[in-house]
Amino acid sequence: MIHFVVAFDAEARPLIDHFKLKRQHHERSFPVYLGEQHALIVSGAGKIASAAATAHLHGLTGFQHQQVWINFGIAGHPSLPVGETRLCHQVIDKLSKQVFYPQLVIKSPWPSESLFTLDEPDDSYADDALLDMEASSFFATANRYATAELVQVVKVVSDNAEAPINDIPTKQQIIELLAPQVEQLKHFSDSLQQLANQLQPDRRIGEAAAYYQQKFHFSFSQSESLRHLLQQWIALDAAISTDELCRFDAKSSRQLLEKLQQQISDAGQPT
Amino acid sequence: MIPLVYVEESVRNHPRTESILARHPRASVVPIERYGSIFNHSQQNFRLQKQRPALILANKHGHFVQPAPDAYGVGGNHNWYFSHMLNCLYDCRYCFLQGMYRSAHYLVFVNFESFLDDIDSKIETGKQNWFFSGYDADSLALEPVTGFVANALPFFATRPDAWLELRTKSTQVRQLLEHDPLSNVVTAFSYTPEATWKATEHKVPSIEKRIQAMKKLAENGWIVALRFDPLIEQAGFNDAYSALFEQIFSQVPESMIHSATIGPLRMPKQFHRTMENLYPEESLFVSGLAQTNSMVSYPAEREREMIEWATDELEKHLPGNKIFPNLPS
């Protein structure tokens, strides 16, 4: 699942249209939109709102770990032209001085840049970096659920020293700024999803574990051992089917684990 | 290509930083306070980072040169190791670094002079003092980036009691070939047989290319060495290692080979678990390994058998006093 966290409705619109996301009307805390592979939440402006929305979406999509998280939206910059897009390699919370480092491990269509997250709008453009009001708390929250390679911040410049923030862009202007980036954002997020897929446990482990757990009672540590042994068996026989993994009969969970251990010892000998 | 370089503010104006950055004009440069804010930070994934590592340039403070583990010696009086770099260009599935670090970024300490000063302070005159450089990284693979060897050679040229081991799986020997050979610098090449190389040593140059690099060094008067450490279990173990030894010794003159070491695959239980979690599909972490106390290795009897057999087999090609089997007690 690819999770988007945006601050404003206008930032959400190009994504909703592109990914054909459906509004979840029963959701009252935040506007939430879901598709088959994508989830989007509109946090509102500011760090607290962004952290709360990120946590809310995590719960709403099943508290899954190692999923893709992207904060997408507009940002200021002292000199970059309006409409330029940047991936953030460093996110600095201006107030707390905390620094976060999204890890950039796939090729990005955009150059990378540092970003300062501010508590209030600032039209001085004193720092040579992007400026926003959400990214630091988004990152700090999402990085609890996913490794830093899967949590990314993508910003499109909406204002700069020549066109400062007091000329607040209209909803339509924001849509026009962000919409041209969505196709590239799709490719970028798909690549991140491929990374995330590498961290997902093999489906057969869950299926076989569920089968055995219906037959026997397992303590927590026994359940962990069961999954570990099934994983090892798959490592030794990549093509093994779930049925084959479920072929053992036993009198108890303990005996089953012993049989699995023996199977792995036998299969692990070089031939 | 290195896409991103994190630079500690304290070394931003170091001449070595500037020269490394000049060689990577397209990389984004990110200033950082301390390398620990990136390297080994929690909530990172070694497997994912390994797919596109960044470079970290930092300053090392103290503990430059450390006593080498007991098993590391090749006949010298004193054995030390140092790590001017952490992590490696290659991606060997059995490598303990992936169990030790959370980060796969290349960390280079640019204050080479501090390492060399500390080496200087450890040399005991009239003794053979060994300094092993390939413990936490490949000594040569990133030489075009770091330029460490180019700095170290003039230093060792004037210190005959200090012996430098460069341990590598690379073919980056140009820097050595451009220098007059030094009798106290040994380039040690690590090998496993063809099937293991293909299955587990991702991005490592082929065996033949490494032999050619080794041969070129030997032809130019440089002393070389062999490292079969770790020995990796495989089907047809004996035949595979016999063929590997034959391939090497048929091309590299024995007279230029300083030593061969043979060591077991061993790792702390926690490293093994981390590596298995990173690559759960990898059969290497399951095949034939056993846990004894806090270590994971091949069963003791098999480990001894592998090492003794490899030692005997090597003796067909090398005098016994050049062979250093590391059989754990």
Coordinates of C-alpha atoms in Angstrom, one line a residue:
Chain A
M1 CA 0.0 0.0 0.0
I2 CA 1.3 3.5 -0.9
H3 CA 0.3 6.1 1.6
F4 CA 0.1 9.8 0.7
V5 CA -0.2 12.5 3.3
V6 CA -1.0 16.0 2.0
A7 CA -1.9 19.2 3.9
F8 CA -4.6 20.7 1.6
D9 CA -7.5 19.5 -0.5
A10 CA -5.9 21.1 -3.5
E11 CA -2.8 19.0 -3.0
A12 CA -4.9 15.9 -2.9
R13 CA -7.0 16.6 -6.0
P14 CA -4.4 15.6 -8.7
L15 CA -3.7 12.4 -6.8
I16 CA -7.4 11.5 -6.3
D17 CA -8.0 12.0 -10.0
H18 CA -4.9 10.1 -11.1
F19 CA -5.3 7.1 -8.9
K20 CA -9.1 7.2 -8.9
L21 CA -9.3 7.3 -5.2
K22 CA -12.7 7.1 -3.4
R23 CA -13.6 9.4 -0.5
Q24 CA -14.4 7.4 2.7
H25 CA -17.4 9.4 3.9
H26 CA -17.6 7.7 7.2
E27 CA -14.2 9.1 8.1
R28 CA -14.9 12.2 10.2
S29 CA -11.4 13.0 11.7
F30 CA -9.7 13.7 8.3
P31 CA -10.7 13.5 4.7
V32 CA -9.5 10.0 3.6
Y33 CA -9.4 8.6 0.1
L34 CA -8.7 5.0 -0.8
G35 CA -7.9 2.9 -3.9
E36 CA -6.7 -0.6 -4.3
Q37 CA -3.1 0.2 -3.9
H38 CA -3.2 3.8 -2.6
A39 CA -4.4 5.6 0.5
L40 CA -4.5 9.3 0.9
I41 CA -5.2 11.6 3.9
V42 CA -5.6 15.3 4.0
S43 CA -4.0 16.5 7.2
G44 CA -4.6 20.2 7.3
A45 CA -1.7 22.6 7.9
G46 CA 0.9 22.2 10.5
K47 CA 3.0 19.6 12.3
I48 CA 0.5 18.4 14.8
A49 CA -2.1 17.9 12.1
S50 CA 0.4 16.0 9.9
A51 CA 1.5 13.7 12.7
A52 CA -2.0 12.9 13.7
A53 CA -3.1 12.3 10.1
T54 CA -0.2 10.0 9.4
A55 CA -0.9 7.9 12.5
H56 CA -4.6 7.9 11.7
L57 CA -4.0 6.6 8.2
H58 CA -1.6 3.9 9.5
G59 CA -4.4 2.6 11.7
L60 CA -7.0 2.9 9.0
T61 CA -4.9 0.7 6.5
G62 CA -4.4 -2.0 9.1
F63 CA -1.3 -1.0 11.1
Q64 CA 0.9 -2.5 8.5
H65 CA 4.6 -2.0 8.7
Q66 CA 7.2 -1.5 5.9
Q67 CA 4.7 0.2 3.6
V68 CA 5.4 3.3 1.4
W69 CA 4.8 6.7 2.8
I70 CA 5.0 10.0 0.8
N71 CA 4.4 13.5 1.9
F72 CA 3.5 15.4 -1.3
G73 CA 2.7 19.1 -1.6
I74 CA 3.8 22.6 -2.1
A75 CA 6.8 24.4 -0.4
G76 CA 8.6 27.7 -0.5
H77 CA 12.2 28.2 -1.6
P78 CA 14.3 31.3 -1.7
S79 CA 15.5 30.9 -5.3
L80 CA 14.1 27.9 -7.0
P81 CA 11.5 28.8 -9.7
V82 CA 7.9 28.1 -9.0
G83 CA 6.9 24.7 -10.3
E84 CA 10.3 23.1 -9.7
T85 CA 10.0 19.7 -7.9
R86 CA 12.5 18.3 -5.3
L87 CA 12.9 15.1 -3.3
C88 CA 14.0 15.9 0.2
H89 CA 17.3 14.4 1.5
Q90 CA 17.2 16.2 4.8
V91 CA 14.3 17.5 6.8
I92 CA 15.1 19.9 9.6
D93 CA 12.5 20.9 12.2
K94 CA 13.3 24.6 12.6
L95 CA 12.0 24.9 16.1
S96 CA 13.3 21.7 17.7
K97 CA 16.5 21.5 15.5
Q98 CA 15.8 17.8 15.0
V99 CA 17.1 16.5 11.7
F100 CA 15.6 13.6 9.7
Y101 CA 17.2 11.9 6.7
P102 CA 14.9 10.2 4.2
Q103 CA 17.1 7.6 2.6
L104 CA 17.2 7.9 -1.2
V105 CA 17.9 4.5 -2.6
I106 CA 16.1 4.6 -5.9
K107 CA 16.6 6.8 -8.8
S108 CA 14.5 9.9 -8.5
P109 CA 13.1 12.0 -11.4
W110 CA 13.9 15.1 -9.4
P111 CA 17.0 16.5 -7.8
S112 CA 17.2 16.4 -4.1
E113 CA 17.2 19.2 -1.6
S114 CA 17.1 20.1 2.1
L115 CA 13.8 21.2 3.7
F116 CA 13.1 23.2 6.8
T117 CA 9.7 22.6 8.5
L118 CA 8.5 25.8 10.2
D119 CA 5.9 26.4 12.8
E120 CA 4.6 29.6 11.1
P121 CA 4.8 30.9 7.6
D122 CA 8.0 32.9 7.0
D123 CA 8.5 35.1 4.0
S124 CA 12.1 36.0 4.7
Y125 CA 13.5 33.0 2.8
A126 CA 16.6 33.2 4.9
D127 CA 17.6 29.5 4.6
D128 CA 18.7 28.1 1.3
A129 CA 16.3 25.2 1.5
L130 CA 12.7 24.3 0.9
L131 CA 10.2 25.5 3.5
D132 CA 7.0 23.8 4.6
M133 CA 5.0 23.3 7.8
E134 CA 4.4 19.5 7.9
A135 CA 7.3 17.3 6.7
S136 CA 9.3 16.9 9.9
S137 CA 6.4 15.5 11.9
F138 CA 5.2 13.5 9.0
F139 CA 8.6 11.9 8.7
A140 CA 9.1 11.3 12.4
T141 CA 5.7 9.6 12.6
A142 CA 5.9 7.5 9.4
N143 CA 9.4 6.4 10.2
R144 CA 8.0 4.6 13.2
Y145 CA 6.0 2.4 10.7
A146 CA 8.5 2.1 7.9
T147 CA 12.2 2.1 7.3
A148 CA 13.6 5.5 6.2
E149 CA 14.1 4.2 2.6
L150 CA 10.3 3.9 2.3
V151 CA 9.4 7.3 3.7
Q152 CA 9.8 10.2 1.3
V153 CA 9.0 13.9 1.0
V154 CA 8.3 15.4 -2.4
K155 CA 7.7 19.1 -2.7
V156 CA 6.8 21.4 -5.6
V157 CA 7.9 25.0 -5.3
S158 CA 4.9 27.3 -5.0
D159 CA 6.6 30.5 -3.8
N160 CA 10.0 32.1 -3.6
A161 CA 11.7 35.4 -2.7
E162 CA 10.4 36.9 -6.0
A163 CA 6.9 35.5 -5.6
P164 CA 6.5 35.4 -1.8
I165 CA 4.1 33.5 0.3
N166 CA 1.8 36.5 0.9
D167 CA 0.6 35.9 -2.6
I168 CA -1.1 32.7 -1.5
P169 CA -1.8 30.5 -4.5
T170 CA -5.4 29.7 -5.2
K171 CA -6.7 26.1 -5.1
Q172 CA -6.6 26.0 -8.9
Q173 CA -3.1 27.3 -9.0
I174 CA -1.9 24.5 -6.6
I175 CA -3.6 21.9 -8.7
E176 CA -1.9 23.2 -11.8
L177 CA 1.4 23.2 -10.0
L178 CA 1.1 19.6 -8.7
A179 CA -0.8 17.8 -11.5
P180 CA 2.2 17.8 -14.0
Q181 CA 4.3 15.9 -11.4
V182 CA 1.8 13.1 -10.7
E183 CA 2.8 10.8 -13.5
Q184 CA 6.5 10.9 -12.3
L185 CA 5.3 10.5 -8.7
K186 CA 3.4 7.4 -9.8
H187 CA 6.6 5.8 -11.2
F188 CA 8.6 6.9 -8.2
S189 CA 6.1 5.5 -5.7
D190 CA 5.8 2.2 -7.7
S191 CA 9.6 1.9 -7.4
L192 CA 9.3 2.4 -3.7
Q193 CA 6.6 -0.2 -3.6
Q194 CA 9.0 -2.7 -5.2
L195 CA 11.4 -2.0 -2.4
A196 CA 8.7 -2.4 0.2
N197 CA 7.8 -5.8 -1.4
Q198 CA 11.3 -7.0 -0.7
L199 CA 10.6 -6.6 3.0
Q200 CA 7.3 -8.4 3.1
P201 CA 7.3 -12.0 4.5
D202 CA 6.6 -14.8 2.1
R203 CA 2.8 -15.4 1.8
R204 CA 3.3 -19.1 2.3
I205 CA 4.6 -18.6 5.8
G206 CA 1.4 -16.9 6.9
E207 CA -0.7 -19.6 5.2
A208 CA 1.1 -22.5 6.6
A209 CA 1.4 -21.0 10.1
A210 CA -2.4 -20.3 10.1
Y211 CA -3.0 -24.0 9.1
Y212 CA -0.9 -25.3 12.0
Q213 CA -2.2 -22.8 14.5
Q214 CA -5.7 -24.1 13.8
K215 CA -4.6 -27.6 14.7
F216 CA -2.4 -26.8 17.8
H217 CA -2.0 -24.3 20.5
F218 CA 1.2 -22.3 20.2
S219 CA 2.7 -20.0 22.7
F220 CA 4.0 -16.6 21.4
S221 CA 7.6 -17.9 21.3
Q222 CA 6.5 -21.2 19.6
S223 CA 4.6 -19.1 17.0
E224 CA 7.7 -17.2 16.3
S225 CA 9.7 -20.5 16.0
L226 CA 7.0 -21.9 13.7
R227 CA 7.3 -18.9 11.3
H228 CA 11.0 -19.0 11.5
L229 CA 11.2 -22.7 10.7
L230 CA 8.8 -22.3 7.8
Q231 CA 10.8 -19.4 6.5
Q232 CA 14.0 -21.6 6.7
W233 CA 12.3 -24.4 4.9
I234 CA 11.3 -22.0 2.0
A235 CA 14.9 -20.7 1.9
L236 CA 16.0 -24.3 1.3
D237 CA 13.3 -25.1 -1.2
A238 CA 12.1 -21.9 -2.9
A239 CA 9.5 -23.7 -5.0
I240 CA 7.8 -25.5 -2.2
S241 CA 4.0 -25.2 -2.1
T242 CA 1.9 -24.2 0.9
D243 CA 0.4 -27.7 0.8
E244 CA 3.8 -29.3 1.1
L245 CA 4.7 -27.0 4.0
C246 CA 1.5 -28.2 5.8
R247 CA 2.2 -31.9 5.3
F248 CA 3.4 -32.7 8.8
D249 CA 1.2 -34.4 11.3
A250 CA 2.0 -34.3 15.0
K251 CA 0.5 -34.8 18.4
S252 CA 1.4 -31.3 19.7
S253 CA 2.9 -28.0 18.7
R254 CA 6.1 -29.0 20.3
Q255 CA 6.4 -32.2 18.3
L256 CA 5.5 -30.3 15.2
L257 CA 8.4 -27.9 15.8
E258 CA 10.8 -30.8 16.3
K259 CA 9.7 -32.4 13.1
L260 CA 10.1 -29.1 11.2
Q261 CA 13.6 -28.6 12.7
Q262 CA 14.5 -32.1 11.7
Q263 CA 13.2 -31.5 8.2
I264 CA 15.4 -28.4 7.9
S265 CA 18.5 -30.1 9.2
D266 CA 18.1 -32.9 6.7
A267 CA 17.3 -30.5 3.8
G268 CA 20.2 -28.2 4.7
Q269 CA 22.9 -30.8 4.1
P270 CA 24.9 -30.3 1.0
T271 CA 24.4 -33.1 -1.6
Chain B
M1 CA 27.8 6.5 -9.5
I2 CA 27.5 7.8 -6.0
P3 CA 24.2 9.9 -5.9
L4 CA 24.6 11.5 -2.5
V5 CA 27.5 12.4 -0.2
Y6 CA 26.9 13.2 3.4
V7 CA 29.7 15.4 4.7
E8 CA 30.5 16.1 8.4
E9 CA 30.8 19.8 8.8
S10 CA 34.2 19.4 10.6
V11 CA 35.7 17.9 7.4
R12 CA 33.8 20.0 4.8
N13 CA 37.0 22.0 4.0
H14 CA 39.4 19.1 4.4
P15 CA 41.4 18.9 1.1
R16 CA 40.6 15.2 0.8
T17 CA 36.9 16.0 1.1
E18 CA 37.2 18.6 -1.6
S19 CA 39.0 16.3 -3.9
I20 CA 36.5 13.5 -3.4
L21 CA 33.6 15.9 -4.0
A22 CA 35.3 17.3 -7.1
R23 CA 35.3 13.7 -8.5
H24 CA 31.5 13.5 -7.9
P25 CA 30.2 16.7 -9.3
R26 CA 26.7 15.4 -9.9
A27 CA 26.2 14.1 -6.4
S28 CA 24.0 16.0 -3.9
V29 CA 26.0 17.1 -0.9
V30 CA 24.3 17.0 2.4
P31 CA 26.0 18.6 5.4
I32 CA 25.7 16.6 8.7
E33 CA 26.9 17.3 12.2
R34 CA 28.2 13.7 13.0
Y35 CA 28.2 10.6 10.9
G36 CA 26.2 8.8 13.5
S37 CA 23.1 10.7 12.5
I38 CA 23.1 8.7 9.3
F39 CA 25.3 5.7 9.8
N40 CA 23.8 2.9 11.9
H41 CA 20.8 5.0 12.7
S42 CA 17.8 3.0 13.7
Q43 CA 14.9 2.6 11.3
Q44 CA 17.1 2.1 8.3
N45 CA 17.4 -1.1 6.2
F46 CA 20.7 -2.5 5.1
R47 CA 19.2 -4.5 2.3
L48 CA 17.5 -1.5 0.7
Q49 CA 20.4 0.8 1.2
K50 CA 22.8 -1.7 -0.3
Q51 CA 20.9 -1.1 -3.6
R52 CA 22.2 2.4 -3.9
P53 CA 24.6 3.4 -1.1
A54 CA 25.5 7.0 -0.4
L55 CA 29.0 8.1 0.7
I56 CA 29.7 9.5 4.1
L57 CA 32.8 11.6 4.7
A58 CA 33.7 12.0 8.3
N59 CA 36.4 12.5 10.8
K60 CA 37.5 9.7 13.1
H61 CA 38.3 10.6 16.7
G62 CA 40.7 8.1 18.4
H63 CA 40.9 4.3 18.3
F64 CA 42.5 4.4 14.9
V65 CA 44.5 1.2 15.2
Q66 CA 43.3 -1.8 17.2
P67 CA 44.8 -5.1 18.1
A68 CA 43.8 -7.6 15.5
P69 CA 41.8 -10.7 16.5
D70 CA 44.1 -13.7 17.4
A71 CA 43.2 -15.6 14.2
Y72 CA 44.3 -12.7 11.9
G73 CA 48.1 -13.3 12.0
V74 CA 50.3 -14.4 9.1
G75 CA 53.5 -15.0 11.1
G76 CA 54.3 -11.5 12.3
N77 CA 55.3 -10.4 15.8
H78 CA 52.5 -7.9 16.3
N79 CA 49.1 -7.8 14.6
W80 CA 47.0 -4.6 14.3
Y81 CA 44.0 -3.6 12.2
F82 CA 42.6 -0.3 11.2
S83 CA 39.4 0.8 9.3
H84 CA 39.7 4.0 7.5
M85 CA 36.5 2.9 5.8
L86 CA 33.4 1.0 6.8
N87 CA 31.3 -1.1 4.4
C88 CA 32.0 -2.4 1.0
L89 CA 31.3 -1.9 -2.7
Y90 CA 30.4 -5.6 -3.0
D91 CA 27.5 -7.5 -1.7
C92 CA 28.6 -10.9 -0.4
R93 CA 25.8 -12.6 1.3
Y94 CA 28.0 -14.2 4.0
C95 CA 29.6 -10.9 4.9
F96 CA 29.4 -10.1 8.6
L97 CA 29.2 -6.4 7.9
Q98 CA 25.5 -6.8 7.0
G99 CA 24.9 -8.3 10.4
M100 CA 27.0 -5.7 12.2
Y101 CA 25.7 -2.4 10.7
R102 CA 22.2 -1.1 10.0
S103 CA 23.5 1.1 7.3
A104 CA 25.1 0.1 4.0
H105 CA 26.4 3.5 3.1
Y106 CA 30.2 3.8 2.5
L107 CA 31.7 5.6 5.4
V108 CA 35.2 7.1 4.8
F109 CA 37.2 8.7 7.5
V110 CA 39.2 11.4 5.6
N111 CA 41.8 12.0 8.3
F112 CA 44.1 9.4 6.9
E113 CA 47.1 11.1 8.6
S114 CA 45.6 10.3 12.0
F115 CA 45.6 6.6 11.1
L116 CA 49.1 6.7 9.8
D117 CA 50.3 8.6 12.9
D118 CA 48.8 5.9 15.1
I119 CA 50.3 3.2 13.0
D120 CA 53.7 4.9 13.5
S121 CA 53.2 4.9 17.2
K122 CA 52.6 1.1 17.2
I123 CA 55.7 0.0 15.3
E124 CA 58.3 -1.8 17.3
T125 CA 61.6 -1.5 15.7
G126 CA 63.2 -4.8 14.6
K127 CA 60.0 -6.7 14.8
Q128 CA 57.5 -7.6 12.1
N129 CA 54.5 -5.3 12.8
W130 CA 51.4 -6.1 10.7
F131 CA 48.7 -3.7 9.9
F132 CA 45.6 -5.2 8.3
S133 CA 43.4 -2.8 6.5
G134 CA 40.6 -5.0 5.1
Y135 CA 38.6 -5.9 8.2
D136 CA 35.6 -3.6 7.8
A137 CA 35.8 -2.8 4.1
D138 CA 37.5 -4.0 1.0
S139 CA 40.9 -2.3 1.0
L140 CA 41.1 -1.5 -2.8
A141 CA 37.5 -1.6 -4.2
L142 CA 36.9 2.1 -3.5
E143 CA 40.5 3.3 -4.0
P144 CA 39.4 5.5 -7.0
V145 CA 37.2 7.3 -4.5
T146 CA 39.3 7.4 -1.4
G147 CA 42.9 7.4 -2.6
F148 CA 44.0 5.8 0.7
V149 CA 46.6 3.5 -0.9
A150 CA 48.2 6.4 -2.8
N151 CA 48.6 8.1 0.6
A152 CA 49.8 5.0 2.5
L153 CA 52.4 3.7 0.1
P154 CA 55.0 6.5 0.7
F155 CA 54.4 6.1 4.4
F156 CA 55.1 2.3 4.4
A157 CA 58.0 2.8 1.9
T158 CA 60.0 4.4 4.8
R159 CA 59.0 2.0 7.5
P160 CA 60.4 -1.4 6.7
D161 CA 59.2 -2.9 10.1
A162 CA 55.6 -2.0 9.3
W163 CA 53.8 -4.5 7.1
L164 CA 50.6 -3.5 5.4
E165 CA 48.0 -6.0 4.2
L166 CA 45.5 -4.8 1.6
R167 CA 42.7 -7.3 1.6
T168 CA 40.5 -7.3 -1.5
K169 CA 38.1 -8.9 -3.9
S170 CA 38.6 -6.2 -6.4
T171 CA 40.8 -5.7 -9.5
Q172 CA 41.7 -2.1 -8.5
V173 CA 45.4 -2.5 -8.6
R174 CA 46.3 0.5 -10.8
Q175 CA 47.5 2.6 -7.9
L176 CA 49.9 -0.1 -6.8
L177 CA 51.1 -0.6 -10.4
E178 CA 52.0 3.0 -10.7
H179 CA 54.2 2.8 -7.6
D180 CA 57.5 0.9 -7.2
P181 CA 56.9 -2.4 -5.4
L182 CA 57.3 -2.4 -1.7
S183 CA 58.4 -5.6 0.0
N184 CA 56.3 -4.8 3.1
V185 CA 53.0 -4.3 1.4
V186 CA 51.0 -7.5 0.6
T187 CA 47.9 -7.5 -1.5
A188 CA 45.7 -10.4 -0.3
F189 CA 43.0 -11.6 -2.6
S190 CA 39.9 -13.4 -1.2
Y191 CA 38.4 -16.3 -3.1
T192 CA 35.6 -18.8 -3.0
P193 CA 34.9 -21.3 -5.7
E194 CA 33.0 -20.4 -8.9
A195 CA 29.5 -21.7 -7.7
T196 CA 29.8 -19.8 -4.4
W197 CA 31.0 -16.6 -6.2
K198 CA 28.1 -16.7 -8.5
A199 CA 25.5 -17.4 -5.8
T200 CA 26.7 -15.2 -3.0
E201 CA 29.4 -12.7 -4.0
H202 CA 27.2 -10.1 -5.8
K203 CA 29.1 -7.5 -7.8
V204 CA 32.5 -9.1 -7.1
P205 CA 34.7 -9.4 -10.2
S206 CA 35.1 -12.9 -11.6
I207 CA 37.7 -15.3 -10.2
E208 CA 39.6 -15.1 -13.5
K209 CA 39.7 -11.3 -13.5
R210 CA 41.0 -11.2 -9.9
I211 CA 43.6 -13.8 -10.8
Q212 CA 44.7 -11.6 -13.7
A213 CA 45.0 -8.6 -11.3
M214 CA 47.0 -10.7 -8.9
K215 CA 49.2 -11.9 -11.7
K216 CA 49.8 -8.4 -12.9
L217 CA 50.9 -7.3 -9.5
A218 CA 53.2 -10.3 -9.1
E219 CA 54.7 -9.6 -12.5
N220 CA 55.4 -6.1 -11.4
G221 CA 57.2 -7.2 -8.2
W222 CA 54.4 -6.8 -5.7
I223 CA 53.9 -9.5 -3.1
V224 CA 50.5 -11.1 -3.1
A225 CA 48.6 -13.4 -0.8
L226 CA 45.5 -15.7 -0.8
R227 CA 42.6 -15.6 1.6
F228 CA 40.2 -18.5 1.7
D229 CA 38.4 -17.1 4.6
P230 CA 35.6 -18.1 5.0
L231 CA 35.4 -21.5 3.5
I232 CA 31.9 -21.9 2.3
E233 CA 30.2 -25.3 2.3
Q234 CA 28.8 -26.4 -1.0
A235 CA 28.0 -29.6 -3.0
G236 CA 31.2 -31.0 -4.2
F237 CA 33.3 -28.9 -1.8
N238 CA 36.6 -30.7 -2.3
D239 CA 36.4 -30.7 -6.1
A240 CA 35.3 -27.0 -6.2
Y241 CA 38.2 -25.9 -4.0
S242 CA 40.7 -28.1 -5.8
A243 CA 39.7 -26.5 -9.1
L244 CA 40.0 -23.0 -7.6
F245 CA 43.5 -23.7 -6.2
E246 CA 44.6 -25.2 -9.5
Q247 CA 43.2 -22.1 -11.4
I248 CA 45.1 -19.7 -9.2
F249 CA 48.4 -21.6 -8.9
S250 CA 48.7 -22.3 -12.6
Q251 CA 48.8 -18.6 -13.2
V252 CA 50.4 -16.9 -10.2
P253 CA 54.0 -17.9 -9.3
E254 CA 54.3 -19.4 -5.9
S255 CA 57.4 -17.4 -5.2
M256 CA 55.4 -14.1 -5.2
I257 CA 52.7 -15.5 -2.8
H258 CA 53.4 -14.4 0.7
S259 CA 50.8 -16.6 2.4
A260 CA 47.5 -18.3 2.3
T261 CA 45.0 -18.2 5.1
I262 CA 42.1 -20.5 5.6
G263 CA 39.3 -19.7 7.9
P264 CA 35.8 -20.9 8.9
L265 CA 32.4 -19.2 8.4
R266 CA 31.6 -18.0 11.9
M267 CA 29.5 -15.2 13.2
P268 CA 27.8 -14.2 16.4
K269 CA 24.3 -15.5 16.8
Q270 CA 22.8 -12.0 16.7
F271 CA 24.6 -11.2 13.4
H272 CA 23.3 -14.4 11.9
R273 CA 19.8 -13.6 13.0
T274 CA 20.0 -10.1 11.5
M275 CA 21.4 -11.4 8.2
E276 CA 18.7 -14.0 8.0
N277 CA 16.0 -11.4 8.7
L278 CA 17.4 -9.2 5.9
Y279 CA 17.6 -12.0 3.4
P280 CA 15.1 -14.7 4.6
E281 CA 15.1 -16.3 1.1
E282 CA 18.9 -17.0 1.4
S283 CA 19.6 -20.7 1.8
L284 CA 23.2 -20.0 2.9
F285 CA 22.0 -19.0 6.4
V286 CA 20.3 -22.3 6.8
S287 CA 22.4 -24.8 5.0
G288 CA 24.4 -26.9 7.4
L289 CA 24.9 -24.2 10.0
A290 CA 24.6 -24.9 13.7
Q291 CA 24.6 -22.7 16.8
T292 CA 27.1 -23.3 19.5
N293 CA 26.8 -21.0 22.5
S294 CA 26.7 -17.6 21.0
M295 CA 28.2 -18.4 17.7
V296 CA 26.8 -19.8 14.4
S297 CA 29.1 -21.9 12.3
Y298 CA 29.3 -25.2 10.5
P299 CA 29.3 -28.0 13.1
A300 CA 32.8 -28.3 14.8
E301 CA 33.6 -31.6 13.2
R302 CA 32.7 -30.5 9.7
E303 CA 34.5 -27.2 10.2
R304 CA 37.7 -29.0 11.2
E305 CA 37.4 -31.4 8.3
M306 CA 37.0 -28.5 5.8
I307 CA 40.0 -26.6 7.2
E308 CA 42.3 -29.6 7.4
W309 CA 41.4 -30.8 4.0
A310 CA 41.9 -27.3 2.5
T311 CA 45.3 -27.1 4.3
D312 CA 46.4 -30.4 2.9
E313 CA 45.2 -29.5 -0.6
L314 CA 47.0 -26.1 -0.5
E315 CA 50.2 -27.9 0.5
K316 CA 50.3 -29.4 -2.9
H317 CA 50.9 -25.8 -4.2
L318 CA 52.5 -23.9 -1.3
P319 CA 55.1 -24.7 1.3
G320 CA 53.6 -25.4 4.7
N321 CA 55.2 -22.3 6.3
K322 CA 53.1 -20.1 4.0
I323 CA 49.8 -21.6 5.0
F324 CA 47.9 -20.3 8.0
P325 CA 44.8 -22.3 8.9
N326 CA 42.6 -20.7 11.4
L327 CA 41.1 -23.5 13.3
P328 CA 39.1 -22.1 16.2
S329 CA 39.9 -23.8 19.5

